[in-house]
Amino acid sequence: MPTPSAAIGSGSVAGLASAGSVPLASSTGGGLSDAIVWIAIGAFFAALALRWRGADRPARLTAAGGWLAFGTFWLTMVPYFYYEMQSPLETLLSVAALPLCAYTGYLMLQDRRSLFLLTKAVAFMGLIYLPAETIPFVREWLIETTAAQTHFGMELLGHSPGINEGANGYMSRFNFDPNETATGRTTYIVLSCTGLGSMAIFGGLIAAVSAPLKQKLSAFALAIGVIWFLNLIRNVFIGLASPLGWFQQDWLVSLMTTYLGAEPSRVSFLVSHNYIAQTLSVFALIGITYLVVKIVPEVLAPLEEVLFVLTGTEYDLFEALGVEEVRTDGGREPDN
């Protein structure tokens, strides 16, 4: 189900810059959306604290409220993903999030206490991701560092547009000359282009389970390294595809402008970002999950809970993947 990163992120970009640049990735709507997601994460931690103190019923009520707030947050993101980002995948996930989160809250009220592990994982995901949304110097450093690294990647491929100020106020915009590019557009980096959202997913999963510290640190370092490298490739790909018009073929422009309401000059960006990069990201997350599980198999426990919420069926991923079942994480508790 969606996590604080599933849009994978957050970065308060009001819209497209007037100079014809587009953000490389999506962001939260700010304001109300940010307040709601903070309430959700706060409720998750409050529920965990109540459970630690032995107040099981209040803990489940609080967690259920947190899940409802979390689903509401994603619902507020639907207009952004649909109208501004024109991303079918992110729009669909955001629409589906509210009923799925509400169902998760219902299951908690029905005494499925094993869902506290998933609640803990999402709480840690938020704790990793959300401060970068609200602490300006952290956000600035992440965005500008990612922009500089992406520019270096472009230079390795023979393109050196330079960097200037993007619509978000940071040195994050690739300064392609609009008169010398196929689309007259360029892109700029926002917070979710940093890969922090994906890093938060694995950080939250690893932090939530009980496993030897050395194994958890090894798994986290591996996940961060792979995500950083793949994210750099992704940013370079989109950052070049958009201005250079790699996907401006007439048939594709006609298809997307006629049936998807896209602006002709944005077709290369939309294809590279919303379809190619997002599809490959799904496979990348699956691959990284496999690598993490090899080091910390305990992360399968919260993933089992995700599958139960999605399908209503109990799965034993430990057995299915031939992984030794170590339940020191409290993943599955008897329903009594």
mmCIF file of N, CA and C in Angstrom, residues 196-271:
data_model
loop_
_atom_site.group_PDB
_atom_site.id
_atom_site.type_symbol
_atom_site.label_atom_id
_atom_site.label_comp_id
_atom_site.label_asym_id
_atom_site.label_seq_id
_atom_site.Cartn_x
_atom_site.Cartn_y
_atom_site.Cartn_z
ATOM 1 N N LEU A 196 14.893 9.744 -1.433
ATOM 2 C CA LEU A 196 14.660 9.628 0.001
ATOM 3 C C LEU A 196 13.409 8.811 0.316
ATOM 4 N N GLY A 197 12.402 8.906 -0.536
ATOM 5 C CA GLY A 197 11.180 8.153 -0.292
ATOM 6 C C GLY A 197 11.425 6.652 -0.284
ATOM 7 N N SER A 198 12.147 6.158 -1.296
ATOM 8 C CA SER A 198 12.456 4.732 -1.339
ATOM 9 C C SER A 198 13.368 4.336 -0.183
ATOM 10 N N MET A 199 14.306 5.206 0.148
ATOM 11 C CA MET A 199 15.185 4.929 1.278
ATOM 12 C C MET A 199 14.376 4.822 2.569
ATOM 13 N N ALA A 200 13.361 5.677 2.698
ATOM 14 C CA ALA A 200 12.516 5.649 3.892
ATOM 15 C C ALA A 200 11.731 4.347 3.987
ATOM 16 N N ILE A 201 11.296 3.813 2.851
ATOM 17 C CA ILE A 201 10.557 2.553 2.861
ATOM 18 C C ILE A 201 11.394 1.460 3.496
ATOM 19 N N PHE A 202 12.608 1.294 3.004
ATOM 20 C CA PHE A 202 13.453 0.221 3.520
ATOM 21 C C PHE A 202 13.977 0.550 4.911
ATOM 22 N N GLY A 203 14.238 1.820 5.172
ATOM 23 C CA GLY A 203 14.653 2.201 6.515
ATOM 24 C C GLY A 203 13.581 1.892 7.535
ATOM 25 N N GLY A 204 12.318 2.162 7.176
ATOM 26 C CA GLY A 204 11.212 1.884 8.086
ATOM 27 C C GLY A 204 11.016 0.400 8.326
ATOM 28 N N LEU A 205 11.099 -0.388 7.254
ATOM 29 C CA LEU A 205 10.947 -1.835 7.396
ATOM 30 C C LEU A 205 12.050 -2.427 8.268
ATOM 31 N N ILE A 206 13.276 -2.003 8.015
ATOM 32 C CA ILE A 206 14.414 -2.543 8.763
ATOM 33 C C ILE A 206 14.370 -2.102 10.220
ATOM 34 N N ALA A 207 14.010 -0.835 10.452
ATOM 35 C CA ALA A 207 13.970 -0.323 11.823
ATOM 36 C C ALA A 207 12.868 -0.983 12.639
ATOM 37 N N ALA A 208 11.782 -1.403 11.987
ATOM 38 C CA ALA A 208 10.611 -1.909 12.713
ATOM 39 C C ALA A 208 10.816 -3.304 13.291
ATOM 40 N N VAL A 209 11.682 -4.101 12.675
ATOM 41 C CA VAL A 209 11.810 -5.497 13.098
ATOM 42 C C VAL A 209 12.974 -5.672 14.067
ATOM 43 N N SER A 210 12.918 -6.782 14.809
ATOM 44 C CA SER A 210 13.999 -7.125 15.727
ATOM 45 C C SER A 210 14.961 -8.070 15.020
ATOM 46 N N ALA A 211 16.207 -7.650 14.894
ATOM 47 C CA ALA A 211 17.246 -8.439 14.244
ATOM 48 C C ALA A 211 18.580 -7.916 14.751
ATOM 49 N N PRO A 212 19.645 -8.681 14.596
ATOM 50 C CA PRO A 212 20.964 -8.197 15.019
ATOM 51 C C PRO A 212 21.313 -6.867 14.367
ATOM 52 N N LEU A 213 21.843 -5.945 15.160
ATOM 53 C CA LEU A 213 22.126 -4.594 14.678
ATOM 54 C C LEU A 213 23.060 -4.609 13.473
ATOM 55 N N LYS A 214 24.063 -5.472 13.486
ATOM 56 C CA LYS A 214 25.012 -5.529 12.382
ATOM 57 C C LYS A 214 24.310 -5.882 11.079
ATOM 58 N N GLN A 215 23.371 -6.830 11.143
ATOM 59 C CA GLN A 215 22.634 -7.205 9.948
ATOM 60 C C GLN A 215 21.748 -6.059 9.473
ATOM 61 N N LYS A 216 21.105 -5.366 10.396
ATOM 62 C CA LYS A 216 20.225 -4.261 10.018
ATOM 63 C C LYS A 216 21.013 -3.132 9.364
ATOM 64 N N LEU A 217 22.180 -2.819 9.929
ATOM 65 C CA LEU A 217 23.006 -1.759 9.348
ATOM 66 C C LEU A 217 23.519 -2.164 7.970
ATOM 67 N N SER A 218 23.889 -3.430 7.800
ATOM 68 C CA SER A 218 24.368 -3.910 6.504
ATOM 69 C C SER A 218 23.265 -3.826 5.452
ATOM 70 N N ALA A 219 22.059 -4.244 5.828
ATOM 71 C CA ALA A 219 20.935 -4.208 4.893
ATOM 72 C C ALA A 219 20.582 -2.772 4.525
ATOM 73 N N PHE A 220 20.600 -1.892 5.517
ATOM 74 C CA PHE A 220 20.269 -0.492 5.254
ATOM 75 C C PHE A 220 21.297 0.142 4.325
ATOM 76 N N ALA A 221 22.592 -0.127 4.577
ATOM 77 C CA ALA A 221 23.647 0.437 3.736
ATOM 78 C C ALA A 221 23.523 -0.063 2.300
ATOM 79 N N LEU A 222 23.209 -1.352 2.144
ATOM 80 C CA LEU A 222 23.037 -1.911 0.803
ATOM 81 C C LEU A 222 21.867 -1.253 0.083
ATOM 82 N N ALA A 223 20.738 -1.153 0.772
ATOM 83 C CA ALA A 223 19.555 -0.558 0.156
ATOM 84 C C ALA A 223 19.816 0.892 -0.242
ATOM 85 N N ILE A 224 20.450 1.662 0.645
ATOM 86 C CA ILE A 224 20.724 3.070 0.353
ATOM 87 C C ILE A 224 21.631 3.199 -0.858
ATOM 88 N N GLY A 225 22.675 2.376 -0.909
ATOM 89 C CA GLY A 225 23.614 2.454 -2.025
ATOM 90 C C GLY A 225 22.975 2.137 -3.357
ATOM 91 N N VAL A 226 22.184 1.067 -3.396
ATOM 92 C CA VAL A 226 21.536 0.679 -4.651
ATOM 93 C C VAL A 226 20.509 1.725 -5.072
ATOM 94 N N ILE A 227 19.721 2.220 -4.122
ATOM 95 C CA ILE A 227 18.716 3.239 -4.444
ATOM 96 C C ILE A 227 19.387 4.500 -4.971
ATOM 97 N N TRP A 228 20.467 4.917 -4.321
ATOM 98 C CA TRP A 228 21.169 6.136 -4.771
ATOM 99 C C TRP A 228 21.640 5.979 -6.210
ATOM 100 N N PHE A 229 22.250 4.843 -6.528
ATOM 101 C CA PHE A 229 22.784 4.643 -7.873
ATOM 102 C C PHE A 229 21.675 4.604 -8.913
ATOM 103 N N LEU A 230 20.624 3.831 -8.647
ATOM 104 C CA LEU A 230 19.526 3.728 -9.605
ATOM 105 C C LEU A 230 18.792 5.064 -9.746
ATOM 106 N N ASN A 231 18.664 5.792 -8.653
ATOM 107 C CA ASN A 231 17.993 7.086 -8.704
ATOM 108 C C ASN A 231 18.787 8.087 -9.539
ATOM 109 N N LEU A 232 20.110 8.018 -9.454
ATOM 110 C CA LEU A 232 20.953 8.899 -10.259
ATOM 111 C C LEU A 232 20.740 8.616 -11.746
ATOM 112 N N ILE A 233 20.716 7.338 -12.110
ATOM 113 C CA ILE A 233 20.467 6.972 -13.506
ATOM 114 C C ILE A 233 19.103 7.478 -13.947
ATOM 115 N N ARG A 234 18.110 7.313 -13.081
ATOM 116 C CA ARG A 234 16.746 7.769 -13.386
ATOM 117 C C ARG A 234 16.703 9.269 -13.648
ATOM 118 N N ASN A 235 17.342 10.044 -12.772
ATOM 119 C CA ASN A 235 17.320 11.498 -12.921
ATOM 120 C C ASN A 235 18.017 11.955 -14.195
ATOM 121 N N VAL A 236 19.143 11.331 -14.507
ATOM 122 C CA VAL A 236 19.858 11.684 -15.736
ATOM 123 C C VAL A 236 19.003 11.365 -16.952
ATOM 124 N N PHE A 237 18.362 10.196 -16.932
ATOM 125 C CA PHE A 237 17.511 9.771 -18.042
ATOM 126 C C PHE A 237 16.378 10.761 -18.288
ATOM 127 N N ILE A 238 15.637 11.099 -17.236
ATOM 128 C CA ILE A 238 14.505 12.026 -17.394
ATOM 129 C C ILE A 238 15.005 13.431 -17.715
ATOM 130 N N GLY A 239 16.102 13.837 -17.048
ATOM 131 C CA GLY A 239 16.635 15.179 -17.249
ATOM 132 C C GLY A 239 17.115 15.427 -18.662
ATOM 133 N N LEU A 240 17.496 14.382 -19.385
ATOM 134 C CA LEU A 240 17.904 14.527 -20.787
ATOM 135 C C LEU A 240 16.746 14.253 -21.741
ATOM 136 N N ALA A 241 15.914 13.286 -21.408
ATOM 137 C CA ALA A 241 14.811 12.917 -22.296
ATOM 138 C C ALA A 241 13.832 14.065 -22.504
ATOM 139 N N SER A 242 13.586 14.842 -21.438
ATOM 140 C CA SER A 242 12.594 15.916 -21.537
ATOM 141 C C SER A 242 13.026 17.044 -22.479
ATOM 142 N N PRO A 243 14.181 17.674 -22.279
ATOM 143 C CA PRO A 243 14.550 18.764 -23.187
ATOM 144 C C PRO A 243 14.957 18.284 -24.578
ATOM 145 N N LEU A 244 15.589 17.115 -24.678
ATOM 146 C CA LEU A 244 16.082 16.635 -25.968
ATOM 147 C C LEU A 244 15.014 15.931 -26.791
ATOM 148 N N GLY A 245 13.838 15.733 -26.189
ATOM 149 C CA GLY A 245 12.700 15.198 -26.933
ATOM 150 C C GLY A 245 12.890 13.778 -27.423
ATOM 151 N N TRP A 246 13.388 12.916 -26.561
ATOM 152 C CA TRP A 246 13.637 11.535 -26.962
ATOM 153 C C TRP A 246 12.360 10.783 -27.329
ATOM 154 N N PHE A 247 11.217 11.250 -26.841
ATOM 155 C CA PHE A 247 9.957 10.543 -27.096
ATOM 156 C C PHE A 247 8.935 11.461 -27.765
ATOM 157 N N GLN A 248 9.412 12.361 -28.602
ATOM 158 C CA GLN A 248 8.522 13.296 -29.295
ATOM 159 C C GLN A 248 8.089 12.780 -30.666
ATOM 160 N N GLN A 249 8.032 11.478 -30.836
ATOM 161 C CA GLN A 249 7.566 10.916 -32.099
ATOM 162 C C GLN A 249 6.120 11.339 -32.363
ATOM 163 N N ASP A 250 5.802 11.592 -33.604
ATOM 164 C CA ASP A 250 4.490 12.148 -33.957
ATOM 165 C C ASP A 250 3.342 11.281 -33.448
ATOM 166 N N TRP A 251 3.448 9.944 -33.619
ATOM 167 C CA TRP A 251 2.352 9.078 -33.208
ATOM 168 C C TRP A 251 2.148 9.105 -31.699
ATOM 169 N N LEU A 252 3.257 9.224 -30.958
ATOM 170 C CA LEU A 252 3.161 9.239 -29.507
ATOM 171 C C LEU A 252 2.613 10.573 -29.005
ATOM 172 N N VAL A 253 3.037 11.654 -29.640
ATOM 173 C CA VAL A 253 2.517 12.977 -29.278
ATOM 174 C C VAL A 253 1.025 13.040 -29.552
ATOM 175 N N SER A 254 0.609 12.507 -30.711
ATOM 176 C CA SER A 254 -0.813 12.512 -31.065
ATOM 177 C C SER A 254 -1.623 11.688 -30.066
ATOM 178 N N LEU A 255 -1.100 10.532 -29.695
ATOM 179 C CA LEU A 255 -1.802 9.657 -28.751
ATOM 180 C C LEU A 255 -1.991 10.326 -27.402
ATOM 181 N N MET A 256 -0.922 10.914 -26.880
ATOM 182 C CA MET A 256 -0.982 11.468 -25.526
ATOM 183 C C MET A 256 -1.724 12.790 -25.463
ATOM 184 N N THR A 257 -1.669 13.574 -26.520
ATOM 185 C CA THR A 257 -2.410 14.842 -26.512
ATOM 186 C C THR A 257 -3.903 14.604 -26.751
ATOM 187 N N THR A 258 -4.227 13.614 -27.558
ATOM 188 C CA THR A 258 -5.629 13.345 -27.897
ATOM 189 C C THR A 258 -6.362 12.633 -26.766
ATOM 190 N N TYR A 259 -5.719 11.619 -26.177
ATOM 191 C CA TYR A 259 -6.415 10.768 -25.216
ATOM 192 C C TYR A 259 -6.036 11.014 -23.760
ATOM 193 N N LEU A 260 -4.895 11.640 -23.513
ATOM 194 C CA LEU A 260 -4.460 11.861 -22.138
ATOM 195 C C LEU A 260 -4.372 13.339 -21.778
ATOM 196 N N GLY A 261 -4.690 14.221 -22.721
ATOM 197 C CA GLY A 261 -4.711 15.646 -22.443
ATOM 198 C C GLY A 261 -3.349 16.256 -22.169
ATOM 199 N N ALA A 262 -2.295 15.650 -22.668
ATOM 200 C CA ALA A 262 -0.945 16.150 -22.408
ATOM 201 C C ALA A 262 -0.612 17.329 -23.318
ATOM 202 N N GLU A 263 0.217 18.223 -22.804
ATOM 203 C CA GLU A 263 0.767 19.271 -23.654
ATOM 204 C C GLU A 263 1.795 18.637 -24.581
ATOM 205 N N PRO A 264 1.808 19.004 -25.856
ATOM 206 C CA PRO A 264 2.743 18.369 -26.798
ATOM 207 C C PRO A 264 4.201 18.416 -26.341
ATOM 208 N N SER A 265 4.620 19.544 -25.787
ATOM 209 C CA SER A 265 6.028 19.681 -25.405
ATOM 210 C C SER A 265 6.395 18.880 -24.161
ATOM 211 N N ARG A 266 5.377 18.361 -23.428
ATOM 212 C CA ARG A 266 5.649 17.585 -22.211
ATOM 213 C C ARG A 266 5.664 16.082 -22.453
ATOM 214 N N VAL A 267 5.445 15.649 -23.676
ATOM 215 C CA VAL A 267 5.306 14.221 -23.939
ATOM 216 C C VAL A 267 6.557 13.450 -23.527
ATOM 217 N N SER A 268 7.720 13.932 -23.886
ATOM 218 C CA SER A 268 8.949 13.213 -23.532
ATOM 219 C C SER A 268 9.117 13.111 -22.030
ATOM 220 N N PHE A 269 8.770 14.181 -21.314
ATOM 221 C CA PHE A 269 8.858 14.121 -19.859
ATOM 222 C C PHE A 269 7.881 13.094 -19.301
ATOM 223 N N LEU A 270 6.642 13.136 -19.762
ATOM 224 C CA LEU A 270 5.621 12.239 -19.225
ATOM 225 C C LEU A 270 5.947 10.779 -19.516
ATOM 226 N N VAL A 271 6.423 10.493 -20.724
ATOM 227 C CA VAL A 271 6.757 9.115 -21.070
ATOM 228 C C VAL A 271 7.943 8.630 -20.248
#
